[in-house]
PDB file of C-alpha atoms in Angstrom:
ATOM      1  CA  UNK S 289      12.424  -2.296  -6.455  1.00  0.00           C
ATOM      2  CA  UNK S 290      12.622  -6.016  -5.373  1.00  0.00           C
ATOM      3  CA  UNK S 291      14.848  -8.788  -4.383  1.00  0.00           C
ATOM      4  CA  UNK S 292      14.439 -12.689  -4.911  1.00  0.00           C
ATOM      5  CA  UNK S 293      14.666 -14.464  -1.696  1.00  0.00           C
ATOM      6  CA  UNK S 294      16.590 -17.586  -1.580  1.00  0.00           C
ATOM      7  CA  UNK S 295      14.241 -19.946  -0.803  1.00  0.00           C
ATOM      8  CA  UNK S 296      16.919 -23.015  -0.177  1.00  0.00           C
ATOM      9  CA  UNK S 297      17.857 -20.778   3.232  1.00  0.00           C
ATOM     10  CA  UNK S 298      14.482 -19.932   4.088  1.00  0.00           C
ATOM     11  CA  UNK S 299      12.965 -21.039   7.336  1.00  0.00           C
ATOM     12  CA  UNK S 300       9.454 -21.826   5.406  1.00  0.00           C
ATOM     13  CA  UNK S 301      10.737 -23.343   2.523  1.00  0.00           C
ATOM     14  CA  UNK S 302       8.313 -26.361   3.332  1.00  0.00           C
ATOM     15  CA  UNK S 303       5.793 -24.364   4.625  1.00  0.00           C
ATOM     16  CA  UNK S 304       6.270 -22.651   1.050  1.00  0.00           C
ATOM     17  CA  UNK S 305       6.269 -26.013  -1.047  1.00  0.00           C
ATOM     18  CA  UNK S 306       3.242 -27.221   0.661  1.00  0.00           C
ATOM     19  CA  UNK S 307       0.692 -24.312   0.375  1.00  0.00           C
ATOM     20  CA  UNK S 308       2.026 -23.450  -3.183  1.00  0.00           C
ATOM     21  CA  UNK S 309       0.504 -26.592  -4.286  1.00  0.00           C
ATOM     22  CA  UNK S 310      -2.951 -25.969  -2.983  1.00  0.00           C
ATOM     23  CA  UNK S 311      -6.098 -24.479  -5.400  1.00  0.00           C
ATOM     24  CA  UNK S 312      -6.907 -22.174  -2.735  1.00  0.00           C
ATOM     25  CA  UNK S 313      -3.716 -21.209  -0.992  1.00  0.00           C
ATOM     26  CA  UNK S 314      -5.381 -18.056   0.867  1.00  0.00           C
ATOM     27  CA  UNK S 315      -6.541 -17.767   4.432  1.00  0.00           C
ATOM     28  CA  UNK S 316      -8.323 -15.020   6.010  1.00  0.00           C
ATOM     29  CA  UNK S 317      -9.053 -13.638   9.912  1.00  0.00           C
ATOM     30  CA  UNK S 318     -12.030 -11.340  10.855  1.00  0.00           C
ATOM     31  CA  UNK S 319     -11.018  -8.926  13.338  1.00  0.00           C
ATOM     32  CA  UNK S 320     -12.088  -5.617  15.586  1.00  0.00           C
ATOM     33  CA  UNK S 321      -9.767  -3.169  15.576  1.00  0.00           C
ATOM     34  CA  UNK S 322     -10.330  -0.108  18.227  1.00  0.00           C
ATOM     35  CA  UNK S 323      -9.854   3.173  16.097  1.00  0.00           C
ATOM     36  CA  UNK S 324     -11.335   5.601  18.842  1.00  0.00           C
ATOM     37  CA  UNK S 325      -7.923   7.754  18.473  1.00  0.00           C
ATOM     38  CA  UNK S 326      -7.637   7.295  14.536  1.00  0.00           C
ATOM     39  CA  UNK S 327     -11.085   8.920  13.953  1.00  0.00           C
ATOM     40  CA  UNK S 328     -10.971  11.814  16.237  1.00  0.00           C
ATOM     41  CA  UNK S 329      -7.540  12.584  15.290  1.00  0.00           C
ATOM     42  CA  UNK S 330      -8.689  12.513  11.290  1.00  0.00           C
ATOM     43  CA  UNK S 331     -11.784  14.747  12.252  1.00  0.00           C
ATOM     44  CA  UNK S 332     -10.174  17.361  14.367  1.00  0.00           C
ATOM     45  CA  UNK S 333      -7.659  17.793  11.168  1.00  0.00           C
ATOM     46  CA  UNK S 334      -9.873  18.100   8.419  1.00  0.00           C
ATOM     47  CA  UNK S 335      -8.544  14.204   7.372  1.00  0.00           C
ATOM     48  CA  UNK S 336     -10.267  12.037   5.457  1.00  0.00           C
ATOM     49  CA  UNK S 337     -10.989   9.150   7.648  1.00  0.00           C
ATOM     50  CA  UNK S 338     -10.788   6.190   4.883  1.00  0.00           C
ATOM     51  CA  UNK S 339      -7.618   7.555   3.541  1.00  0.00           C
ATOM     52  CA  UNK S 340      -6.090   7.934   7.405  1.00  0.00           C
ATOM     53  CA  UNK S 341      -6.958   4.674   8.609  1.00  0.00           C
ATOM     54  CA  UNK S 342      -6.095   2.866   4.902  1.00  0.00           C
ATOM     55  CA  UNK S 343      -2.992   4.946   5.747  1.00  0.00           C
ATOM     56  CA  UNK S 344      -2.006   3.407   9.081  1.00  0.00           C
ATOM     57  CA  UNK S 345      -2.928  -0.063   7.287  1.00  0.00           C
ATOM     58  CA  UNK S 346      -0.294   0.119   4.931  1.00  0.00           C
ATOM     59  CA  UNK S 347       2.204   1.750   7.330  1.00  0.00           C
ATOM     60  CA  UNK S 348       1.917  -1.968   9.358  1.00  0.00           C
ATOM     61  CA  UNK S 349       1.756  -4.222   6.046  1.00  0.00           C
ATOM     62  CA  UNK S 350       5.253  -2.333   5.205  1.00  0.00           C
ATOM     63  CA  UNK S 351       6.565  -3.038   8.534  1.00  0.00           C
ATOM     64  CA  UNK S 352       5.885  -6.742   8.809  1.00  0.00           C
ATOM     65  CA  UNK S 353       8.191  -8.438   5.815  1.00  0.00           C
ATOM     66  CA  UNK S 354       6.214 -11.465   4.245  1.00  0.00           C
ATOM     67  CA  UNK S 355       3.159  -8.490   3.796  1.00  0.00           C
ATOM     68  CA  UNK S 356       5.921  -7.522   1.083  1.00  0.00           C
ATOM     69  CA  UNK S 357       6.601 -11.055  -0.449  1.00  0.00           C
ATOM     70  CA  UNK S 358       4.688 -12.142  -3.971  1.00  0.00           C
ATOM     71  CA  UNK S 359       5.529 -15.083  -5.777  1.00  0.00           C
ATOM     72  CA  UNK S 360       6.394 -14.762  -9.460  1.00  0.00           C
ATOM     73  CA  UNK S 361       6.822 -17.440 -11.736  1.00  0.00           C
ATOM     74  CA  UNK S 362       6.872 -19.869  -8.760  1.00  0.00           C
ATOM     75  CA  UNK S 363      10.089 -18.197  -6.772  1.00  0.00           C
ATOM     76  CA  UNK S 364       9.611 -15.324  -4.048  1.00  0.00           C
ATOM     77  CA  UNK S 365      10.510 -11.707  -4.314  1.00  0.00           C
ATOM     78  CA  UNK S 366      10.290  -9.205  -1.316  1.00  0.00           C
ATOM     79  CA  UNK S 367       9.552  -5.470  -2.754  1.00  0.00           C
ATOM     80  CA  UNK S 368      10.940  -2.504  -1.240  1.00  0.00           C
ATOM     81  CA  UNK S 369       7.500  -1.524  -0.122  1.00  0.00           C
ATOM     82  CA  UNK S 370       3.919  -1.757  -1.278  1.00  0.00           C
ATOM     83  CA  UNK S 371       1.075   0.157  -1.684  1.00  0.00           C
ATOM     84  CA  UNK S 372      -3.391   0.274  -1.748  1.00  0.00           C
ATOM     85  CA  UNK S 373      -5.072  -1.120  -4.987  1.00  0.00           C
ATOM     86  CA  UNK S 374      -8.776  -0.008  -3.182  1.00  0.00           C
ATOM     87  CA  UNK S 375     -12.193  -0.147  -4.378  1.00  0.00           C
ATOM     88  CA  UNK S 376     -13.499   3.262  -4.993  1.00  0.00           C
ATOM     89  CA  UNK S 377     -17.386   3.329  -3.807  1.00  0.00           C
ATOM     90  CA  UNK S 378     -19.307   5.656  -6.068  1.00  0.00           C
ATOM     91  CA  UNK S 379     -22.862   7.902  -5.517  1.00  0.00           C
ATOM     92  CA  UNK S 380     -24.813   5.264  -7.790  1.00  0.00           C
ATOM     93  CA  UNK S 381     -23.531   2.436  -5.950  1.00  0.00           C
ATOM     94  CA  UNK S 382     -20.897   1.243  -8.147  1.00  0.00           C
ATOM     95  CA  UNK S 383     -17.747   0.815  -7.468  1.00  0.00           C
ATOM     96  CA  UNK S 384     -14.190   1.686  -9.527  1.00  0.00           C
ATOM     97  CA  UNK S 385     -10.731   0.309  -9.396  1.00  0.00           C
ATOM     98  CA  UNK S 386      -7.872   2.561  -8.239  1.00  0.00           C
ATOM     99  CA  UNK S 387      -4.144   2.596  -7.298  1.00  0.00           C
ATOM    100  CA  UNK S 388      -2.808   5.092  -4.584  1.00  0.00           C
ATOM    101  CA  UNK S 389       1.469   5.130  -4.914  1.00  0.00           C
ATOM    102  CA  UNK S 390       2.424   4.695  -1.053  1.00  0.00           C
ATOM    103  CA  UNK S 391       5.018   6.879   0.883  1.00  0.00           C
ATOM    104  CA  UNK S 392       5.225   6.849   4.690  1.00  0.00           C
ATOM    105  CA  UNK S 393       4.077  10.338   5.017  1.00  0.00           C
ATOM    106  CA  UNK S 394       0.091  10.490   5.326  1.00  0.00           C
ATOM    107  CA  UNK S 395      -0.236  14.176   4.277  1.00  0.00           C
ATOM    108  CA  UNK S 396       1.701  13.165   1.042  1.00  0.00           C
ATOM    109  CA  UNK S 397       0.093   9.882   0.536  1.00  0.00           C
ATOM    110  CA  UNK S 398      -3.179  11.674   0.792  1.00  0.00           C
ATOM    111  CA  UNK S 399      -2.728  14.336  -1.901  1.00  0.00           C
ATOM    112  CA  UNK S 400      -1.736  11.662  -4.637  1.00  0.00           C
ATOM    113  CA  UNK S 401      -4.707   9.455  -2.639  1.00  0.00           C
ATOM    114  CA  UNK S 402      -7.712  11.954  -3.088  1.00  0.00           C
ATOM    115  CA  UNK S 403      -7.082  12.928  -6.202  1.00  0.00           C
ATOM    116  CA  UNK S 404      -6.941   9.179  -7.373  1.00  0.00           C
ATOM    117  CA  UNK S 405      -9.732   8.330  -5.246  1.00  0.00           C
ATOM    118  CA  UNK S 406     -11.735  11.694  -6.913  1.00  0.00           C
ATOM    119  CA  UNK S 407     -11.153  10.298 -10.356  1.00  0.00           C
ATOM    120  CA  UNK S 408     -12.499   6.807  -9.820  1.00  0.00           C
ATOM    121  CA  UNK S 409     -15.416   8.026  -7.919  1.00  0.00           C
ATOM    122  CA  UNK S 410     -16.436  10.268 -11.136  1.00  0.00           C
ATOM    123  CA  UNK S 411     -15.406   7.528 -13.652  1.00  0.00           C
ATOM    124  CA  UNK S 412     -17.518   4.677 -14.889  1.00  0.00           C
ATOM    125  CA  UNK S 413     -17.208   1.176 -15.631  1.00  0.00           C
ATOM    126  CA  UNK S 414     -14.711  -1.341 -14.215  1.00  0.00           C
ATOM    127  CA  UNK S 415     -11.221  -0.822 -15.532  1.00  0.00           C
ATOM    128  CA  UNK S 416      -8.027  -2.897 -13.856  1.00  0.00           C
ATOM    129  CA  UNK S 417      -5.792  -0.210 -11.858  1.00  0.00           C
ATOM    130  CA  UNK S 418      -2.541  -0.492 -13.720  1.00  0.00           C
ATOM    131  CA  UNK S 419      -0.357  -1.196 -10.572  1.00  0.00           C
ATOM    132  CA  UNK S 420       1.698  -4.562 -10.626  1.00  0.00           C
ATOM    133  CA  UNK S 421       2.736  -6.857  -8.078  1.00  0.00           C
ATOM    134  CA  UNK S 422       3.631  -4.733  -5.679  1.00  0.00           C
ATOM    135  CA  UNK S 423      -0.073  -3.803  -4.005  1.00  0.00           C
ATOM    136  CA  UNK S 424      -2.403  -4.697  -1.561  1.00  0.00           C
ATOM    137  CA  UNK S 425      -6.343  -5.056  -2.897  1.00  0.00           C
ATOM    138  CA  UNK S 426      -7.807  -3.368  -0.523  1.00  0.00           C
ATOM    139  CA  UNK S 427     -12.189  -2.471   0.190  1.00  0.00           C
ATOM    140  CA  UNK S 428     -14.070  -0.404   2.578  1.00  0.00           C
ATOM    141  CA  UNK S 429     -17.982  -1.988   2.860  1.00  0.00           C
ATOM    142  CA  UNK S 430     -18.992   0.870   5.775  1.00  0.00           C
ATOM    143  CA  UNK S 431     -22.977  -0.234   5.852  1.00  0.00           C
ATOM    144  CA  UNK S 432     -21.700  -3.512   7.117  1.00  0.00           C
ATOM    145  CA  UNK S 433     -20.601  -4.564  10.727  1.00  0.00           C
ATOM    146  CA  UNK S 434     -19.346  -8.250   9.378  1.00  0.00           C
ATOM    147  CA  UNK S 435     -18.269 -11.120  11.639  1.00  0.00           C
ATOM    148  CA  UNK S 436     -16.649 -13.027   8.506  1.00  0.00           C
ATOM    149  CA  UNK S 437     -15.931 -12.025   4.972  1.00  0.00           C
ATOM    150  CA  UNK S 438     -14.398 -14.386   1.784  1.00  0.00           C
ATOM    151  CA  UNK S 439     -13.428 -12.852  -1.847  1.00  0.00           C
ATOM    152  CA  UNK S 440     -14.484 -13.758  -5.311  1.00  0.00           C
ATOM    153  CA  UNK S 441     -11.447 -15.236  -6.922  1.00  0.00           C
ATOM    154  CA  UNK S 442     -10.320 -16.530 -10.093  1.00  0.00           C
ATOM    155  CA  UNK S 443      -8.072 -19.661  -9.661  1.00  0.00           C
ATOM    156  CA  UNK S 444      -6.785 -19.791 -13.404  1.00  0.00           C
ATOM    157  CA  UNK S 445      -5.403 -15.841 -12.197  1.00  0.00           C
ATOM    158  CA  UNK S 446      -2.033 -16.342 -10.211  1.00  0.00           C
ATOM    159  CA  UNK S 447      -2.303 -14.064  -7.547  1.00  0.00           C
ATOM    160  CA  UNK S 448      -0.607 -13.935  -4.015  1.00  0.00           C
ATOM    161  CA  UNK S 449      -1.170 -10.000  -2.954  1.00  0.00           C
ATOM    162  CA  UNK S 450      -2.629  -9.387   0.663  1.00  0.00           C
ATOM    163  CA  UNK S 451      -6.056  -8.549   0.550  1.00  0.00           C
ATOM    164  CA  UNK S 452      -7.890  -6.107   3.486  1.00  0.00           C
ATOM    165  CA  UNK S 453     -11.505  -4.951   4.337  1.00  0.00           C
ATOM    166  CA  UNK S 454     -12.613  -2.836   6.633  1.00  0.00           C
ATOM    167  CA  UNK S 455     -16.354  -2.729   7.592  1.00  0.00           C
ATOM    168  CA  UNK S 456     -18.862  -0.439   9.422  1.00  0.00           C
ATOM    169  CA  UNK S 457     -17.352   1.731  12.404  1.00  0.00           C
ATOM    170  CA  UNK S 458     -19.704   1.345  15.264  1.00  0.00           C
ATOM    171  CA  UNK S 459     -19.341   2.929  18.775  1.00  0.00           C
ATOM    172  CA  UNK S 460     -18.977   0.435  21.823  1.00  0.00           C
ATOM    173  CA  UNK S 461     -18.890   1.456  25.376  1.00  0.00           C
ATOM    174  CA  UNK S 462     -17.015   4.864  24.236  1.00  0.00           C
ATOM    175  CA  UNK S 463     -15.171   3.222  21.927  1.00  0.00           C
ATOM    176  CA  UNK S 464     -15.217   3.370  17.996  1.00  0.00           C
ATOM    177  CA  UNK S 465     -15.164  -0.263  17.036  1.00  0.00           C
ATOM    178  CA  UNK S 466     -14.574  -1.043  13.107  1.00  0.00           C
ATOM    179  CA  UNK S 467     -14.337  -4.683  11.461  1.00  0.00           C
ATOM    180  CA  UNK S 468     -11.349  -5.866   9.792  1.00  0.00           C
ATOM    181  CA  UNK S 469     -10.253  -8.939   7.576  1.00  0.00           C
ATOM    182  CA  UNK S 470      -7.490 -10.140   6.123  1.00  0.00           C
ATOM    183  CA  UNK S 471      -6.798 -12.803   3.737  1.00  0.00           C
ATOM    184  CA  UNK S 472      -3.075 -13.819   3.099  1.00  0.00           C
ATOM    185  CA  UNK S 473      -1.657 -16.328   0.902  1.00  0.00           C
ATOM    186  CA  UNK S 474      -0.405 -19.303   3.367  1.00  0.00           C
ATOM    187  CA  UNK S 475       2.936 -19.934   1.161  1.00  0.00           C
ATOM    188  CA  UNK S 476       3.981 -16.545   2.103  1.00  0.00           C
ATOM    189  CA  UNK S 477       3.091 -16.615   5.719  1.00  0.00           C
ATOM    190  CA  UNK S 478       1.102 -17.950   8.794  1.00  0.00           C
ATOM    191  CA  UNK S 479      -1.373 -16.798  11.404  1.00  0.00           C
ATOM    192  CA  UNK S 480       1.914 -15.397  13.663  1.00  0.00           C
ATOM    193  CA  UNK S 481       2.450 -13.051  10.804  1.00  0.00           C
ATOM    194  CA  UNK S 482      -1.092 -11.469  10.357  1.00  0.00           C
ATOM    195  CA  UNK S 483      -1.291 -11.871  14.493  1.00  0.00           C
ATOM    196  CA  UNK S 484       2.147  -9.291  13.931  1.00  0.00           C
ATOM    197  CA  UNK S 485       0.496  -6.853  10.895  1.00  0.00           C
ATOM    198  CA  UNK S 486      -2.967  -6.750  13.699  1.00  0.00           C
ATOM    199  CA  UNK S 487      -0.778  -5.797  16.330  1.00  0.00           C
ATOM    200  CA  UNK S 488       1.017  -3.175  14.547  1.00  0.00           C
ATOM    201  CA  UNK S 489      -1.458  -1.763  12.651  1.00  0.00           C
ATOM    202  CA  UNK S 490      -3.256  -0.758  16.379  1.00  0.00           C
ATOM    203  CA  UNK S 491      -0.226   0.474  17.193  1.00  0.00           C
ATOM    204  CA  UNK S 492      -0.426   2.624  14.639  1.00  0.00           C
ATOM    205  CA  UNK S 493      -4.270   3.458  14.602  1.00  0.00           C
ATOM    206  CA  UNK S 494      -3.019   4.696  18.560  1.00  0.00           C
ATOM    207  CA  UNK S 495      -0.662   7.073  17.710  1.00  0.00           C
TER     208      UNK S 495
END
């Protein structure tokens, strides 16, 4: 489900105006997020630990508002929620499209999750998930400990979904350290609103 959002009221409706106009509307933040407590917990239970801390990433996106906003034939609709469109990483090094429905409960996300992620992983070729608007494109790249990270894009394809990576866990004075970027599109929010989704999804990564 969705509703439009008046953007005549809106406090950004400059901010909106402006950035719609540009040819590359997204920006994007490299951060390290501390998921000491997120690993354990996902070992000690038998989780997997990509579907857990994908999880607790979408859990935050749902919580901060403009992570649901999309703009669709040039006005802006806020969905109910949204869910992962992730890369699947395969044994020959390939990788697959896939779409994992969200629901706030992990251990019911994670049933729907694995077996999506179990199908992609023993498909081949590169087929579009069939998943709409509504999603967050979402990749996991755990050989690499990256500092900075920008996405292949096609700027004919109208496209203003979130899009999150998460790199290489590595340990740090006890902790387990793991990269993280985000790239947003600037007519649906600023730097306070990723600096919001960052804070909240350690908040959850800490429960």
């Amino acid at each position: 489900m969705k509703q439009q959002l008046d953007i005549n009221t809106w406090a950004r409706k400059d901010h909106f105006q402006f950035f719609s106009q540009f040819e590359e509307p997204f920006f994007g933040v490299c951060v390290n997020v501390d998921c000491t407590r997120a690993y354990f917990t996902s070992k000690a239970n038998g989780y997997s630990f990509f579907l857990y801390y994908l999880h607790k990433a979408m859990v935050a996106m749902n919580v901060i508002e403009p992570f649901r906003y999309r703009i669709i034939d040039k006005e802006v609709w806020v969905y109910d929620h949204i869910g992962p469109s992730p890369t699947i990483n395969r044994p020959d090094g390939t990788f697959g499209f896939a779409y994992f429905p969200y629901h706030p409960d992990f251990k019911t996300f994670a049933v729907t999750a694995g077996e999506e992620a179990e199908r992609v992983r023993n498909s081949t070729g590169l087929v579009p998930a069939v998943s709409g608007e509504n999603v967050v494109h979402c990749s996991s790249m755990p050989w690499i400990e990256f500092t900075s990270l920008s996405h292949a894009r096609s700027f004919s394809f109208k496209d203003s979904c979130p899009k999150i990576s998460f790199g290489k866990m590595t340990e740090k004075e006890g902790k387990m350290m793991m990269p993280v970027s985000v790239h947003v599109h600037h007519a649906l929010m600023d730097g306070y609103h990723v600096g919001l989704f960052l804070e909240e999804f350690q908040r959850q990564l800490d429960i």
